[in-house]
Short mmCIF file of C-alpha atoms in Angstrom, two decimals:
data_model
loop_
_atom_site.label_atom_id
_atom_site.label_comp_id
_atom_site.label_asym_id
_atom_site.label_seq_id
_atom_site.Cartn_x
_atom_site.Cartn_y
_atom_site.Cartn_z
CA MET C 1238 -26.73 21.04 -66.77
CA SER C 1239 -29.56 21.77 -64.38
CA PHE C 1240 -29.86 18.07 -63.69
CA GLU C 1241 -26.18 17.85 -62.76
CA ASN C 1242 -26.48 20.85 -60.44
CA ASP C 1243 -29.45 19.26 -58.70
CA GLN C 1244 -27.50 16.04 -58.34
CA ASN C 1245 -24.50 17.84 -56.89
CA TYR C 1246 -26.77 19.75 -54.54
CA GLU C 1247 -28.37 16.52 -53.32
CA ASN C 1248 -24.95 14.94 -52.86
CA GLU C 1249 -23.79 17.94 -50.82
CA GLU C 1250 -26.91 17.74 -48.70
CA LEU C 1251 -26.40 14.03 -48.11
CA LEU C 1252 -22.74 14.66 -47.22
CA MET C 1253 -23.67 17.47 -44.83
CA GLN C 1254 -26.37 15.29 -43.28
CA HIS C 1255 -23.89 12.44 -42.88
CA GLN C 1256 -21.35 14.76 -41.26
CA HIS C 1257 -24.04 16.17 -39.00
CA ASP C 1258 -25.16 12.68 -37.98
CA LYS C 1259 -21.56 11.68 -37.39
CA THR C 1260 -20.98 14.76 -35.25
CA ASN C 1261 -24.10 14.00 -33.21
CA SER C 1262 -22.97 10.41 -32.79
CA ASP C 1263 -19.54 11.58 -31.59
CA ILE C 1264 -21.15 14.00 -29.14
CA ILE C 1265 -23.44 11.27 -27.81
CA ALA C 1266 -20.49 8.84 -27.54
CA ASN C 1267 -18.41 11.44 -25.68
CA ASP C 1268 -21.32 12.15 -23.35
CA ASN C 1269 -21.72 8.45 -22.68
CA ASN C 1270 -17.97 8.07 -22.01
CA ASN C 1271 -18.02 11.07 -19.69
CA LYS C 1272 -21.01 9.64 -17.84
CA LEU C 1273 -19.32 6.25 -17.63
CA ASN C 1274 -16.09 7.77 -16.30
CA SER C 1275 -18.07 9.88 -13.87
CA ASN C 1276 -19.97 6.84 -12.64
CA MET C 1277 -16.72 4.90 -12.28
CA ASN C 1278 -15.15 7.74 -10.29
CA ILE C 1279 -18.22 7.94 -8.07
CA SER C 1280 -18.15 4.17 -7.59
CA ILE C 1281 -14.45 4.22 -6.66
CA LEU C 1282 -15.03 7.13 -4.28
CA ASN C 1283 -17.95 5.31 -2.68
CA SER C 1284 -15.82 2.18 -2.26
CA ILE C 1285 -13.06 4.19 -0.57
CA LEU C 1286 -15.54 5.95 1.70
CA CYS C 1287 -17.16 2.63 2.59
CA SER C 1288 -13.75 1.15 3.41
CA PHE C 1289 -12.86 4.10 5.64
CA ASN C 1290 -16.29 3.93 7.24
CA LYS C 1291 -15.82 0.21 7.95
CA ILE C 1292 -12.36 0.78 9.44
CA TYR C 1293 -13.68 3.66 11.54
CA SER C 1294 -16.66 1.63 12.73
CA ASP C 1295 -14.37 -1.34 13.49
CA LEU C 1296 -12.09 0.89 15.55
CA LEU C 1297 -15.00 1.99 17.70
CA THR C 1298 -16.46 -1.45 18.35
CA ARG C 1299 -16.38 -2.79 21.88
CA LYS C 1300 -14.52 -5.88 20.72
CA THR C 1301 -11.68 -3.84 19.18
CA ILE C 1302 -11.37 -1.55 22.20
CA ARG C 1303 -11.31 -4.58 24.51
CA HIS C 1304 -8.69 -6.30 22.34
CA PHE C 1305 -6.50 -3.16 22.31
CA SER C 1306 -6.86 -2.72 26.08
CA ILE C 1307 -5.93 -6.35 26.82
CA GLU C 1308 -2.81 -6.20 24.66
CA PHE C 1309 -1.78 -2.79 26.00
CA ILE C 1310 -2.24 -3.67 29.69
CA GLY C 1311 -0.72 -7.15 29.39
CA THR C 1312 2.35 -5.92 27.51
CA PHE C 1313 2.69 -2.97 29.88
CA PHE C 1314 3.05 -5.23 32.90
CA LEU C 1315 5.30 -7.70 31.07
CA VAL C 1316 7.72 -4.92 30.13
CA PHE C 1317 7.33 -3.48 33.63
CA PHE C 1318 8.53 -6.79 35.09
CA VAL C 1319 11.54 -6.71 32.76
CA ALA C 1320 12.38 -3.09 33.57
CA SER C 1321 11.91 -3.08 37.33
CA SER C 1322 13.00 -6.56 38.42
CA ILE C 1323 16.72 -5.66 38.26
CA ASN C 1324 16.17 -3.45 41.30
CA SER C 1325 15.41 -6.51 43.43
CA VAL C 1326 19.10 -7.48 43.26
CA ASN C 1327 21.14 -6.58 46.33
CA THR C 1328 22.64 -3.19 45.43
CA THR C 1329 24.85 -2.94 48.54
CA THR C 1330 27.51 -5.13 46.94
CA THR C 1331 29.82 -3.88 44.22
CA THR C 1332 29.77 -7.17 42.32
CA THR C 1333 27.98 -6.93 39.00
CA THR C 1334 25.15 -9.44 38.79
CA SER C 1335 24.42 -10.85 35.34
CA THR C 1336 20.96 -11.35 33.91
CA SER C 1337 21.13 -15.11 34.34
CA ASP C 1338 22.24 -14.85 37.98
CA SER C 1339 19.60 -12.31 39.03
CA VAL C 1340 15.98 -12.82 39.94
CA GLN C 1341 14.89 -11.12 36.71
CA PRO C 1342 14.38 -14.38 34.72
CA TYR C 1343 12.06 -15.72 37.40
CA ALA C 1344 10.14 -12.44 37.67
CA VAL C 1345 9.65 -12.27 33.90
CA GLY C 1346 8.90 -15.99 33.39
CA LEU C 1347 6.47 -16.38 36.28
CA GLY C 1348 4.95 -12.97 35.65
CA LEU C 1349 4.31 -13.96 32.04
CA VAL C 1350 2.49 -17.10 33.19
CA GLY C 1351 0.10 -14.98 35.23
CA LEU C 1352 -0.37 -12.40 32.48
CA VAL C 1353 -1.19 -14.99 29.83
CA TYR C 1354 -3.99 -16.39 31.97
CA LEU C 1355 -5.08 -12.94 33.16
CA THR C 1356 -5.48 -11.63 29.62
CA GLY C 1357 -7.23 -14.79 28.44
CA GLY C 1358 -4.44 -15.81 26.07
CA GLY C 1359 -3.14 -12.34 25.19
CA GLN C 1360 -0.35 -12.25 22.61
CA LEU C 1361 1.79 -9.58 24.36
CA ASN C 1362 4.41 -9.81 21.63
CA PRO C 1363 4.39 -8.41 18.05
CA ALA C 1364 6.27 -11.49 16.85
CA VAL C 1365 3.52 -13.71 18.26
CA SER C 1366 0.83 -11.55 16.64
CA ILE C 1367 2.51 -11.91 13.25
CA GLY C 1368 2.83 -15.68 13.73
CA ILE C 1369 -0.82 -16.07 14.69
CA TYR C 1370 -1.84 -13.94 11.70
CA ILE C 1371 0.20 -16.18 9.37
CA CYS C 1372 -1.70 -19.15 10.83
CA ASN C 1373 -4.97 -17.38 9.88
CA ARG C 1374 -6.15 -17.15 13.49
CA ILE C 1375 -6.59 -13.38 13.40
CA THR C 1376 -7.21 -10.80 10.67
CA ILE C 1377 -4.63 -8.30 9.42
CA PHE C 1378 -6.64 -5.57 11.15
CA GLN C 1379 -6.47 -7.38 14.50
CA CYS C 1380 -2.76 -8.02 13.98
CA ILE C 1381 -2.04 -4.33 13.38
CA ILE C 1382 -4.14 -3.28 16.39
CA SER C 1383 -2.28 -5.81 18.55
CA ILE C 1384 1.17 -4.63 17.46
CA ILE C 1385 0.31 -0.96 18.02
CA ALA C 1386 -1.07 -1.71 21.49
CA GLN C 1387 1.97 -3.83 22.41
CA LEU C 1388 4.53 -1.24 21.31
CA LEU C 1389 2.65 1.53 23.12
CA GLY C 1390 2.43 -0.68 26.22
CA GLY C 1391 6.19 -1.25 26.14
CA LEU C 1392 6.95 2.45 25.77
CA SER C 1393 4.53 3.35 28.54
CA ALA C 1394 6.06 0.79 30.93
CA GLY C 1395 9.53 2.18 30.32
CA CYS C 1396 8.38 5.73 31.01
CA VAL C 1397 6.55 4.69 34.19
CA CYS C 1398 9.65 2.86 35.47
CA TYR C 1399 11.76 5.96 34.82
CA LEU C 1400 9.25 8.05 36.80
CA LEU C 1401 9.45 5.54 39.67
CA TYR C 1402 13.25 5.31 39.85
CA SER C 1403 14.24 8.70 38.34
CA ASP C 1404 17.30 7.08 36.79
CA TRP C 1405 17.62 5.15 33.55
CA ASP C 1406 20.43 3.08 35.09
CA LYS C 1407 17.84 1.53 37.40
CA VAL C 1408 15.55 0.61 34.52
CA GLY C 1409 16.37 -2.80 33.08
CA TYR C 1410 16.56 -3.38 29.34
CA ALA C 1411 17.87 -5.92 26.85
CA SER C 1412 21.39 -5.16 25.69
CA ILE C 1413 24.24 -6.90 23.89
CA GLN C 1414 27.13 -6.86 26.34
CA SER C 1415 29.95 -6.49 23.83
CA ASN C 1416 30.45 -4.36 20.73
CA SER C 1417 32.57 -6.94 18.92
CA THR C 1418 31.28 -8.30 15.62
CA THR C 1419 31.59 -11.91 16.81
CA TYR C 1420 29.53 -11.25 19.90
CA THR C 1421 26.89 -9.40 17.89
CA LEU C 1422 26.63 -12.38 15.53
CA GLU C 1423 26.23 -14.76 18.48
CA SER C 1424 23.55 -12.50 19.95
CA CYS C 1425 21.70 -12.36 16.65
CA ILE C 1426 21.77 -16.16 16.31
CA TYR C 1427 20.52 -16.65 19.87
CA GLU C 1428 17.72 -14.11 19.41
CA TYR C 1429 16.56 -15.85 16.24
CA LEU C 1430 16.70 -19.29 17.85
CA GLY C 1431 14.97 -18.08 21.01
CA THR C 1432 12.21 -16.32 19.09
CA PHE C 1433 11.73 -19.42 16.92
CA ILE C 1434 11.33 -21.83 19.84
CA LEU C 1435 9.07 -19.35 21.65
CA GLN C 1436 6.86 -19.03 18.56
CA TYR C 1437 6.83 -22.79 18.09
CA VAL C 1438 5.70 -23.41 21.67
CA ILE C 1439 3.02 -20.71 21.52
CA LEU C 1440 1.61 -21.83 18.17
CA CYS C 1441 1.66 -25.52 19.13
CA THR C 1442 -0.08 -24.95 22.46
CA THR C 1443 -2.66 -22.38 21.38
CA THR C 1444 -3.52 -22.65 17.67
CA THR C 1445 -3.54 -26.37 16.81
CA ASN C 1446 -6.88 -28.19 16.86
CA THR C 1447 -5.55 -30.88 19.19
CA ASN C 1448 -4.69 -28.30 21.84
CA THR C 1449 -7.76 -26.07 21.72
CA LYS C 1450 -8.71 -27.10 25.26
CA ASN C 1451 -5.16 -27.03 26.60
CA ASN C 1452 -5.16 -25.16 29.92
CA THR C 1453 -1.42 -25.35 30.52
CA TYR C 1454 -0.36 -23.13 27.61
CA GLY C 1455 0.40 -20.21 29.92
CA LEU C 1456 2.72 -22.35 32.04
CA SER C 1457 4.46 -23.67 28.92
CA ILE C 1458 5.06 -20.17 27.57
CA GLY C 1459 6.30 -18.78 30.89
CA LEU C 1460 8.68 -21.72 31.47
CA ILE C 1461 10.18 -21.51 27.97
CA ILE C 1462 10.88 -17.80 28.52
CA LEU C 1463 12.43 -18.59 31.91
CA GLY C 1464 14.65 -21.24 30.36
CA LEU C 1465 15.72 -19.01 27.46
CA ILE C 1466 16.68 -16.12 29.76
CA LEU C 1467 18.63 -18.40 32.12
CA ALA C 1468 20.38 -20.14 29.21
CA GLY C 1469 21.42 -17.13 27.16
CA GLY C 1470 20.57 -13.91 28.94
CA ASN C 1471 24.26 -13.01 29.00
CA ILE C 1472 24.61 -13.54 25.25
CA SER C 1473 21.93 -11.31 23.74
CA GLY C 1474 20.00 -9.83 26.65
CA ALA C 1475 17.21 -12.35 25.97
CA CYS C 1476 14.68 -9.99 24.42
CA PHE C 1477 12.62 -12.19 22.02
CA ASN C 1478 9.99 -9.44 21.94
CA PRO C 1479 10.04 -6.15 19.97
CA ALA C 1480 7.80 -4.62 22.65
CA VAL C 1481 10.49 -5.33 25.27
CA SER C 1482 13.07 -3.73 22.95
CA MET C 1483 11.24 -0.44 23.46
CA LEU C 1484 13.22 -0.25 26.72
CA THR C 1485 16.41 -0.45 24.67
CA LEU C 1486 15.07 2.32 22.47
CA LEU C 1487 14.31 4.54 25.47
CA HIS C 1488 17.82 3.95 26.80
CA GLY C 1489 19.21 5.21 23.49
CA ASP C 1490 21.04 1.96 22.75
CA TYR C 1491 20.18 2.11 19.06
CA SER C 1492 23.03 -0.13 17.91
CA ASP C 1493 21.28 -3.22 19.35
CA MET C 1494 17.79 -2.43 18.11
CA TRP C 1495 18.19 -4.03 14.70
CA VAL C 1496 18.95 -7.41 16.32
CA TYR C 1497 15.78 -7.40 18.44
CA ILE C 1498 13.48 -5.97 15.77
CA SER C 1499 14.70 -8.30 13.01
CA ALA C 1500 14.51 -11.38 15.24
CA GLY C 1501 11.01 -10.45 16.35
CA SER C 1502 9.78 -9.88 12.82
#
C-alpha cells in the first residue's frame, strides 16, 4: 500500500512538473509572440515615418520647388492668355465675335509656343502630365506636383484677370454654346479628339528617342493648339486642358466642367 502511495505521489509530482513546464513554455511563447508583434509594429511605424520623411524631404528639394514654380508660372500665363485675349476684340461693335473669328486662337497658340520654350519643355497641362507619366518619363510624385501646380496656376490666372477687369464677363473661358444634348455630345467628341491629337503630338515630339534633340517641339505644340481652336472653338470652347477649365469653374458654369475634366483625364 505504501508503495502504491509513493507511486501515486511521484506520478502527481511528474504531472505537476509537466504542467508547470508547459505553463512556462506557454508564457515564453506568448512573450516571444508579443515581442515579435511589437517589433513588427515598430518596423511598420518606422517604414511609415521613413516614407513621410522622404516625401517631406523631396518636397523641400530645390529640384521639386523649381519644377513646381515652372509649372505654376507657365500655366498661369497660358491661362492668362486665354482669359484676357478676348478683350483685344473691338468692343465698340454690337456684333458678337466667335472664338474662331477673334484673335484669341492666335494669342493662345503663339503664346504657348513661347511658354514651352521659356519653361524648358514645361507640361502646362494635367492631361500632358498624366500622358508623360504613363510613358514612364516622370514619377508619380512629379506628376502629382505638376498637376497641383497647374491647377493652382489656372485658378490664380483667373483671379488676377478678374482683378484687372473687375467683371467676369470680360474674362474669357471655355464654354459649350448650347445646352442641347446633341450639342453637348458634339462638344464632348471634339474635346476628346482634340486632347488626343494634342497628346499625340506632344508625346511624339518630346518623349520618343528619335526626337530627343528636336528643337521644334514648341512650335509643333503651339500650331496644333492654334489649328484646333480655329477648327472647333465654336463647338466645345476648345479647352483641351483641365487647368484652362478652372476659368469655367470660376465663372460658375459647372454644367460644362465634366466635359473638360473627363477629356483631359
